[in-house]
Amino acid sequence: MDSIDARLLAELQRRADITAQELGDVLNLSPSQAARRRARLEAEGVIAGYRARLDPGKLGLAVQAFVQVQMAAHSSDNAASFVRLVGTLPEVVGCWTLTGEADYLLRVWVSDLPALNRLIHHRLLPHPAVARVQSQIVMDQPKADAGLPI
């Protein structure tokens, strides 16, 4: 990967819908050269895919929260069962395993506080693998989700 590839990737992170013509203009390449570089980076798996960023508020999602989950016991069966549960919950938009006190960190989007309460008390806490749940509600997001540093 050279400096042109790095600039191409940075530009795609800013605007994934950029045309080959526009990308070529930004990189001082012909549209076909820019398109070939993009295709190569896609084929190599450096570019894993493209997504549209949606406005949560326009979709009725007013509450973003991070939910820490502590497991009752650490076993592969418990972990697999919990990960299956998380996969069925559309409110959970991100899930990470962690070191430290919490075993999982979930990023969730819900319509309101009662919806967050239902998610926690009716879906997460009743799961036999879950011992404890702690949530933090996002008040503001001074820096929006950004691309990777290149």
Short mmCIF file of N, CA and C in Angstrom, two decimals:
data_model
loop_
_atom_site.label_atom_id
_atom_site.label_comp_id
_atom_site.label_asym_id
_atom_site.label_seq_id
_atom_site.Cartn_x
_atom_site.Cartn_y
_atom_site.Cartn_z
N MET A 1 0.85 -1.16 0.00
CA MET A 1 0.00 0.00 0.00
C MET A 1 0.91 1.23 0.00
N ASP A 2 0.64 2.15 -0.89
CA ASP A 2 1.44 3.36 -0.98
C ASP A 2 0.63 4.57 -0.50
N SER A 3 1.22 5.75 -0.63
CA SER A 3 0.56 6.96 -0.12
C SER A 3 -0.73 7.28 -0.89
N ILE A 4 -0.79 6.91 -2.16
CA ILE A 4 -2.02 7.14 -2.94
C ILE A 4 -3.14 6.25 -2.41
N ASP A 5 -2.80 4.98 -2.11
CA ASP A 5 -3.80 4.08 -1.52
C ASP A 5 -4.30 4.64 -0.19
N ALA A 6 -3.37 5.16 0.62
CA ALA A 6 -3.77 5.72 1.92
C ALA A 6 -4.71 6.91 1.73
N ARG A 7 -4.43 7.76 0.78
CA ARG A 7 -5.31 8.91 0.50
C ARG A 7 -6.66 8.42 -0.02
N LEU A 8 -6.63 7.40 -0.87
CA LEU A 8 -7.87 6.83 -1.41
C LEU A 8 -8.74 6.30 -0.26
N LEU A 9 -8.13 5.55 0.66
CA LEU A 9 -8.87 4.98 1.78
C LEU A 9 -9.44 6.08 2.69
N ALA A 10 -8.64 7.10 2.95
CA ALA A 10 -9.12 8.21 3.78
C ALA A 10 -10.32 8.89 3.12
N GLU A 11 -10.25 9.08 1.81
CA GLU A 11 -11.36 9.72 1.10
C GLU A 11 -12.61 8.84 1.13
N LEU A 12 -12.44 7.52 0.95
CA LEU A 12 -13.59 6.61 0.99
C LEU A 12 -14.23 6.57 2.37
N GLN A 13 -13.41 6.72 3.42
CA GLN A 13 -13.99 6.76 4.77
C GLN A 13 -14.82 8.02 4.96
N ARG A 14 -14.44 9.10 4.31
CA ARG A 14 -15.21 10.34 4.40
C ARG A 14 -16.47 10.27 3.56
N ARG A 15 -16.35 9.62 2.38
CA ARG A 15 -17.48 9.61 1.45
C ARG A 15 -17.42 8.34 0.60
N ALA A 16 -18.09 7.31 1.05
CA ALA A 16 -18.03 6.01 0.38
C ALA A 16 -18.71 6.01 -0.98
N ASP A 17 -19.60 6.97 -1.23
CA ASP A 17 -20.33 6.99 -2.49
C ASP A 17 -19.63 7.82 -3.57
N ILE A 18 -18.39 8.17 -3.34
CA ILE A 18 -17.65 8.98 -4.31
C ILE A 18 -17.49 8.22 -5.63
N THR A 19 -17.65 8.92 -6.73
CA THR A 19 -17.51 8.28 -8.04
C THR A 19 -16.03 8.13 -8.40
N ALA A 20 -15.76 7.29 -9.37
CA ALA A 20 -14.38 7.11 -9.83
C ALA A 20 -13.84 8.43 -10.38
N GLN A 21 -14.67 9.20 -11.04
CA GLN A 21 -14.24 10.50 -11.56
C GLN A 21 -13.82 11.42 -10.42
N GLU A 22 -14.67 11.53 -9.40
CA GLU A 22 -14.36 12.40 -8.27
C GLU A 22 -13.13 11.91 -7.52
N LEU A 23 -13.04 10.60 -7.34
CA LEU A 23 -11.88 10.02 -6.65
C LEU A 23 -10.60 10.29 -7.44
N GLY A 24 -10.67 10.13 -8.74
CA GLY A 24 -9.53 10.45 -9.60
C GLY A 24 -9.11 11.90 -9.46
N ASP A 25 -10.08 12.81 -9.40
CA ASP A 25 -9.77 14.23 -9.24
C ASP A 25 -9.05 14.49 -7.92
N VAL A 26 -9.53 13.86 -6.85
CA VAL A 26 -8.92 14.04 -5.53
C VAL A 26 -7.49 13.50 -5.51
N LEU A 27 -7.28 12.36 -6.18
CA LEU A 27 -5.97 11.69 -6.15
C LEU A 27 -5.04 12.08 -7.29
N ASN A 28 -5.52 12.95 -8.19
CA ASN A 28 -4.75 13.31 -9.39
C ASN A 28 -4.45 12.08 -10.24
N LEU A 29 -5.47 11.24 -10.41
CA LEU A 29 -5.38 10.05 -11.26
C LEU A 29 -6.53 10.09 -12.26
N SER A 30 -6.44 9.27 -13.27
CA SER A 30 -7.58 9.12 -14.16
C SER A 30 -8.66 8.34 -13.42
N PRO A 31 -9.91 8.49 -13.84
CA PRO A 31 -10.98 7.73 -13.19
C PRO A 31 -10.73 6.22 -13.25
N SER A 32 -10.19 5.72 -14.36
CA SER A 32 -9.95 4.27 -14.47
C SER A 32 -8.85 3.82 -13.52
N GLN A 33 -7.81 4.64 -13.34
CA GLN A 33 -6.74 4.29 -12.39
C GLN A 33 -7.29 4.27 -10.96
N ALA A 34 -8.10 5.26 -10.63
CA ALA A 34 -8.70 5.32 -9.29
C ALA A 34 -9.61 4.11 -9.07
N ALA A 35 -10.40 3.77 -10.07
CA ALA A 35 -11.31 2.62 -9.95
C ALA A 35 -10.52 1.32 -9.80
N ARG A 36 -9.42 1.18 -10.52
CA ARG A 36 -8.60 -0.04 -10.40
C ARG A 36 -7.99 -0.16 -9.01
N ARG A 37 -7.51 0.95 -8.48
CA ARG A 37 -6.94 0.92 -7.13
C ARG A 37 -8.02 0.54 -6.10
N ARG A 38 -9.19 1.14 -6.24
CA ARG A 38 -10.29 0.81 -5.32
C ARG A 38 -10.64 -0.68 -5.44
N ALA A 39 -10.75 -1.19 -6.65
CA ALA A 39 -11.09 -2.60 -6.86
C ALA A 39 -10.02 -3.52 -6.26
N ARG A 40 -8.74 -3.12 -6.40
CA ARG A 40 -7.67 -3.94 -5.83
C ARG A 40 -7.77 -3.97 -4.31
N LEU A 41 -8.02 -2.82 -3.69
CA LEU A 41 -8.13 -2.77 -2.24
C LEU A 41 -9.36 -3.53 -1.75
N GLU A 42 -10.42 -3.54 -2.53
CA GLU A 42 -11.59 -4.37 -2.20
C GLU A 42 -11.24 -5.84 -2.30
N ALA A 43 -10.57 -6.24 -3.38
CA ALA A 43 -10.20 -7.65 -3.59
C ALA A 43 -9.25 -8.14 -2.50
N GLU A 44 -8.36 -7.27 -2.04
CA GLU A 44 -7.41 -7.63 -0.98
C GLU A 44 -8.06 -7.65 0.40
N GLY A 45 -9.30 -7.19 0.49
CA GLY A 45 -10.00 -7.18 1.76
C GLY A 45 -9.68 -5.98 2.64
N VAL A 46 -8.87 -5.03 2.14
CA VAL A 46 -8.60 -3.82 2.91
C VAL A 46 -9.89 -3.02 3.06
N ILE A 47 -10.65 -2.93 1.99
CA ILE A 47 -11.98 -2.33 2.04
C ILE A 47 -12.94 -3.50 2.28
N ALA A 48 -13.52 -3.52 3.47
CA ALA A 48 -14.38 -4.64 3.86
C ALA A 48 -15.81 -4.48 3.41
N GLY A 49 -16.23 -3.28 3.03
CA GLY A 49 -17.60 -3.06 2.58
C GLY A 49 -17.95 -1.59 2.67
N TYR A 50 -19.18 -1.28 2.34
CA TYR A 50 -19.67 0.10 2.35
C TYR A 50 -21.00 0.12 3.09
N ARG A 51 -21.26 1.23 3.80
CA ARG A 51 -22.51 1.38 4.52
C ARG A 51 -23.01 2.80 4.42
N ALA A 52 -24.31 2.93 4.55
CA ALA A 52 -24.92 4.26 4.65
C ALA A 52 -25.01 4.62 6.12
N ARG A 53 -24.70 5.85 6.47
CA ARG A 53 -24.88 6.32 7.84
C ARG A 53 -26.28 6.93 7.94
N LEU A 54 -27.07 6.41 8.84
CA LEU A 54 -28.45 6.85 9.01
C LEU A 54 -28.56 7.79 10.20
N ASP A 55 -29.53 8.66 10.17
CA ASP A 55 -29.78 9.59 11.26
C ASP A 55 -30.70 8.91 12.27
N PRO A 56 -30.19 8.57 13.46
CA PRO A 56 -31.01 7.86 14.45
C PRO A 56 -32.30 8.61 14.80
N GLY A 57 -32.21 9.93 14.95
CA GLY A 57 -33.39 10.72 15.32
C GLY A 57 -34.50 10.61 14.30
N LYS A 58 -34.15 10.58 13.02
CA LYS A 58 -35.17 10.48 11.97
C LYS A 58 -35.78 9.09 11.91
N LEU A 59 -35.16 8.14 12.60
CA LEU A 59 -35.70 6.78 12.68
C LEU A 59 -36.39 6.52 14.02
N GLY A 60 -36.56 7.58 14.82
CA GLY A 60 -37.24 7.43 16.09
C GLY A 60 -36.36 6.88 17.20
N LEU A 61 -35.05 6.90 17.01
CA LEU A 61 -34.12 6.38 18.01
C LEU A 61 -33.51 7.57 18.75
N ALA A 62 -33.97 7.80 19.98
CA ALA A 62 -33.57 9.00 20.72
C ALA A 62 -32.55 8.71 21.82
N VAL A 63 -32.36 7.43 22.18
CA VAL A 63 -31.49 7.09 23.30
C VAL A 63 -30.40 6.13 22.82
N GLN A 64 -29.16 6.59 23.01
CA GLN A 64 -28.00 5.72 22.78
C GLN A 64 -27.42 5.41 24.14
N ALA A 65 -27.05 4.15 24.35
CA ALA A 65 -26.47 3.77 25.64
C ALA A 65 -25.39 2.72 25.43
N PHE A 66 -24.50 2.66 26.39
CA PHE A 66 -23.52 1.59 26.46
C PHE A 66 -23.90 0.72 27.65
N VAL A 67 -23.98 -0.57 27.43
CA VAL A 67 -24.42 -1.50 28.46
C VAL A 67 -23.29 -2.49 28.72
N GLN A 68 -22.82 -2.50 29.96
CA GLN A 68 -21.79 -3.46 30.36
C GLN A 68 -22.48 -4.69 30.93
N VAL A 69 -22.00 -5.86 30.50
CA VAL A 69 -22.60 -7.12 30.94
C VAL A 69 -21.52 -7.96 31.59
N GLN A 70 -21.83 -8.43 32.79
CA GLN A 70 -20.93 -9.33 33.51
C GLN A 70 -21.57 -10.71 33.51
N MET A 71 -20.80 -11.71 33.13
CA MET A 71 -21.32 -13.07 33.03
C MET A 71 -21.39 -13.73 34.41
N ALA A 72 -22.35 -14.65 34.56
CA ALA A 72 -22.50 -15.40 35.81
C ALA A 72 -21.36 -16.40 35.98
N ALA A 73 -20.97 -17.04 34.90
CA ALA A 73 -19.86 -17.99 34.91
C ALA A 73 -19.17 -17.91 33.56
N HIS A 74 -17.88 -18.12 33.55
CA HIS A 74 -17.11 -18.02 32.32
C HIS A 74 -16.93 -19.41 31.72
N SER A 75 -17.77 -19.70 30.74
CA SER A 75 -17.65 -20.96 30.02
C SER A 75 -17.94 -20.69 28.55
N SER A 76 -17.46 -21.55 27.70
CA SER A 76 -17.70 -21.35 26.26
C SER A 76 -19.18 -21.47 25.94
N ASP A 77 -19.92 -22.32 26.64
CA ASP A 77 -21.36 -22.45 26.41
C ASP A 77 -22.10 -21.15 26.77
N ASN A 78 -21.75 -20.57 27.93
CA ASN A 78 -22.37 -19.30 28.34
C ASN A 78 -22.07 -18.20 27.33
N ALA A 79 -20.82 -18.13 26.92
CA ALA A 79 -20.43 -17.09 25.96
C ALA A 79 -21.18 -17.27 24.65
N ALA A 80 -21.23 -18.49 24.14
CA ALA A 80 -21.92 -18.75 22.87
C ALA A 80 -23.40 -18.44 22.98
N SER A 81 -24.00 -18.80 24.09
CA SER A 81 -25.43 -18.55 24.29
C SER A 81 -25.71 -17.05 24.35
N PHE A 82 -24.85 -16.31 25.05
CA PHE A 82 -25.05 -14.87 25.15
C PHE A 82 -24.85 -14.20 23.80
N VAL A 83 -23.84 -14.59 23.07
CA VAL A 83 -23.58 -14.00 21.75
C VAL A 83 -24.75 -14.30 20.80
N ARG A 84 -25.34 -15.48 20.91
CA ARG A 84 -26.54 -15.79 20.10
C ARG A 84 -27.68 -14.84 20.46
N LEU A 85 -27.89 -14.60 21.76
CA LEU A 85 -28.93 -13.67 22.19
C LEU A 85 -28.67 -12.29 21.60
N VAL A 86 -27.46 -11.79 21.73
CA VAL A 86 -27.12 -10.46 21.22
C VAL A 86 -27.40 -10.38 19.72
N GLY A 87 -27.15 -11.45 19.00
CA GLY A 87 -27.41 -11.47 17.56
C GLY A 87 -28.87 -11.33 17.20
N THR A 88 -29.76 -11.59 18.13
CA THR A 88 -31.20 -11.49 17.88
C THR A 88 -31.77 -10.12 18.26
N LEU A 89 -30.95 -9.26 18.84
CA LEU A 89 -31.43 -7.98 19.36
C LEU A 89 -31.04 -6.84 18.42
N PRO A 90 -31.98 -6.35 17.62
CA PRO A 90 -31.65 -5.28 16.67
C PRO A 90 -31.21 -3.99 17.35
N GLU A 91 -31.59 -3.79 18.60
CA GLU A 91 -31.19 -2.59 19.33
C GLU A 91 -29.68 -2.55 19.59
N VAL A 92 -29.07 -3.72 19.64
CA VAL A 92 -27.63 -3.81 19.89
C VAL A 92 -26.91 -3.62 18.57
N VAL A 93 -26.22 -2.49 18.43
CA VAL A 93 -25.54 -2.17 17.17
C VAL A 93 -24.05 -2.44 17.23
N GLY A 94 -23.54 -2.77 18.40
CA GLY A 94 -22.14 -3.13 18.56
C GLY A 94 -21.96 -3.96 19.80
N CYS A 95 -21.01 -4.89 19.76
CA CYS A 95 -20.75 -5.76 20.91
C CYS A 95 -19.26 -6.07 20.94
N TRP A 96 -18.67 -5.87 22.10
CA TRP A 96 -17.25 -6.13 22.28
C TRP A 96 -17.05 -6.99 23.52
N THR A 97 -16.05 -7.86 23.50
CA THR A 97 -15.60 -8.54 24.72
C THR A 97 -14.50 -7.68 25.31
N LEU A 98 -14.42 -7.67 26.63
CA LEU A 98 -13.52 -6.76 27.33
C LEU A 98 -12.66 -7.48 28.35
N THR A 99 -11.59 -6.79 28.72
CA THR A 99 -10.87 -7.18 29.93
C THR A 99 -11.46 -6.34 31.05
N GLY A 100 -11.20 -6.72 32.27
CA GLY A 100 -11.70 -5.94 33.40
C GLY A 100 -12.96 -6.54 34.00
N GLU A 101 -13.69 -5.73 34.72
CA GLU A 101 -14.86 -6.20 35.46
C GLU A 101 -15.99 -6.69 34.55
N ALA A 102 -16.30 -5.92 33.51
CA ALA A 102 -17.36 -6.33 32.58
C ALA A 102 -16.78 -7.29 31.54
N ASP A 103 -17.61 -8.22 31.11
CA ASP A 103 -17.18 -9.18 30.09
C ASP A 103 -17.54 -8.71 28.68
N TYR A 104 -18.65 -7.99 28.56
CA TYR A 104 -19.12 -7.50 27.26
C TYR A 104 -19.52 -6.05 27.40
N LEU A 105 -19.33 -5.31 26.31
CA LEU A 105 -19.83 -3.95 26.21
C LEU A 105 -20.73 -3.90 24.99
N LEU A 106 -21.98 -3.48 25.20
CA LEU A 106 -22.95 -3.38 24.12
C LEU A 106 -23.24 -1.91 23.84
N ARG A 107 -23.28 -1.56 22.59
CA ARG A 107 -23.74 -0.23 22.19
C ARG A 107 -25.16 -0.42 21.67
N VAL A 108 -26.09 0.33 22.24
CA VAL A 108 -27.50 0.14 21.87
C VAL A 108 -28.14 1.46 21.49
N TRP A 109 -29.11 1.38 20.61
CA TRP A 109 -29.97 2.50 20.22
C TRP A 109 -31.41 2.07 20.45
N VAL A 110 -32.16 2.88 21.18
CA VAL A 110 -33.57 2.60 21.44
C VAL A 110 -34.37 3.89 21.30
N SER A 111 -35.68 3.74 21.26
CA SER A 111 -36.55 4.90 21.06
C SER A 111 -36.64 5.79 22.29
N ASP A 112 -36.62 5.19 23.48
CA ASP A 112 -36.80 5.97 24.69
C ASP A 112 -36.32 5.17 25.89
N LEU A 113 -36.39 5.76 27.08
CA LEU A 113 -35.92 5.08 28.29
C LEU A 113 -36.73 3.83 28.63
N PRO A 114 -38.06 3.83 28.45
CA PRO A 114 -38.79 2.58 28.70
C PRO A 114 -38.30 1.44 27.78
N ALA A 115 -37.91 1.75 26.55
CA ALA A 115 -37.39 0.72 25.65
C ALA A 115 -36.05 0.20 26.15
N LEU A 116 -35.21 1.08 26.69
CA LEU A 116 -33.95 0.63 27.27
C LEU A 116 -34.21 -0.25 28.48
N ASN A 117 -35.17 0.15 29.30
CA ASN A 117 -35.54 -0.65 30.47
C ASN A 117 -36.02 -2.05 30.05
N ARG A 118 -36.84 -2.12 29.02
CA ARG A 118 -37.32 -3.43 28.53
C ARG A 118 -36.17 -4.28 28.02
N LEU A 119 -35.27 -3.68 27.27
CA LEU A 119 -34.12 -4.42 26.76
C LEU A 119 -33.31 -5.02 27.91
N ILE A 120 -33.04 -4.21 28.90
CA ILE A 120 -32.22 -4.68 30.02
C ILE A 120 -32.97 -5.69 30.88
N HIS A 121 -34.20 -5.36 31.29
CA HIS A 121 -34.91 -6.19 32.26
C HIS A 121 -35.67 -7.38 31.66
N HIS A 122 -35.99 -7.32 30.39
CA HIS A 122 -36.77 -8.41 29.80
C HIS A 122 -35.96 -9.28 28.84
N ARG A 123 -34.81 -8.77 28.38
CA ARG A 123 -34.02 -9.55 27.42
C ARG A 123 -32.64 -9.93 27.97
N LEU A 124 -31.94 -8.97 28.57
CA LEU A 124 -30.56 -9.26 29.01
C LEU A 124 -30.52 -9.93 30.38
N LEU A 125 -31.10 -9.30 31.39
CA LEU A 125 -31.01 -9.86 32.75
C LEU A 125 -31.63 -11.25 32.91
N PRO A 126 -32.72 -11.57 32.22
CA PRO A 126 -33.27 -12.93 32.38
C PRO A 126 -32.40 -14.04 31.78
N HIS A 127 -31.45 -13.68 30.94
CA HIS A 127 -30.60 -14.70 30.32
C HIS A 127 -29.77 -15.38 31.40
N PRO A 128 -29.75 -16.71 31.43
CA PRO A 128 -29.06 -17.43 32.51
C PRO A 128 -27.56 -17.17 32.58
N ALA A 129 -26.95 -16.73 31.51
CA ALA A 129 -25.50 -16.49 31.54
C ALA A 129 -25.15 -15.13 32.14
N VAL A 130 -26.14 -14.26 32.30
CA VAL A 130 -25.89 -12.88 32.74
C VAL A 130 -26.03 -12.76 34.25
N ALA A 131 -25.00 -12.20 34.89
CA ALA A 131 -25.04 -11.96 36.33
C ALA A 131 -25.39 -10.52 36.65
N ARG A 132 -24.86 -9.59 35.86
CA ARG A 132 -25.01 -8.17 36.19
C ARG A 132 -24.97 -7.33 34.92
N VAL A 133 -25.77 -6.27 34.92
CA VAL A 133 -25.81 -5.34 33.80
C VAL A 133 -25.70 -3.93 34.35
N GLN A 134 -24.90 -3.11 33.72
CA GLN A 134 -24.78 -1.70 34.10
C GLN A 134 -24.84 -0.88 32.82
N SER A 135 -25.65 0.17 32.83
CA SER A 135 -25.80 0.97 31.61
C SER A 135 -25.37 2.41 31.84
N GLN A 136 -24.88 3.01 30.78
CA GLN A 136 -24.56 4.43 30.75
C GLN A 136 -25.28 5.01 29.55
N ILE A 137 -26.08 6.04 29.79
CA ILE A 137 -26.82 6.69 28.72
C ILE A 137 -25.97 7.81 28.15
N VAL A 138 -25.88 7.87 26.85
CA VAL A 138 -25.10 8.91 26.18
C VAL A 138 -25.88 10.21 26.23
N MET A 139 -25.24 11.24 26.76
CA MET A 139 -25.86 12.56 26.84
C MET A 139 -25.60 13.36 25.56
N ASP A 140 -24.38 13.24 25.03
CA ASP A 140 -23.99 13.97 23.82
C ASP A 140 -22.81 13.23 23.21
N GLN A 141 -22.57 13.47 21.95
CA GLN A 141 -21.45 12.84 21.26
C GLN A 141 -20.64 13.94 20.56
N PRO A 142 -19.69 14.56 21.30
CA PRO A 142 -18.93 15.68 20.73
C PRO A 142 -18.10 15.31 19.50
N LYS A 143 -17.72 14.05 19.38
CA LYS A 143 -17.00 13.60 18.19
C LYS A 143 -17.77 12.43 17.60
N ALA A 144 -18.20 12.59 16.38
CA ALA A 144 -18.97 11.53 15.71
C ALA A 144 -18.05 10.34 15.41
N ASP A 145 -18.66 9.19 15.18
CA ASP A 145 -17.89 8.02 14.79
C ASP A 145 -17.04 8.40 13.59
N ALA A 146 -15.79 8.05 13.64
CA ALA A 146 -14.86 8.45 12.59
C ALA A 146 -14.25 7.20 11.94
N GLY A 147 -13.61 7.41 10.83
CA GLY A 147 -12.90 6.33 10.17
C GLY A 147 -11.63 5.97 10.93
N LEU A 148 -10.99 4.93 10.47
CA LEU A 148 -9.75 4.49 11.09
C LEU A 148 -8.62 5.45 10.75
N PRO A 149 -7.64 5.59 11.64
CA PRO A 149 -6.49 6.46 11.33
C PRO A 149 -5.62 5.81 10.26
N ILE A 150 -5.33 6.58 9.24
CA ILE A 150 -4.52 6.05 8.13
C ILE A 150 -3.27 6.89 8.00
#
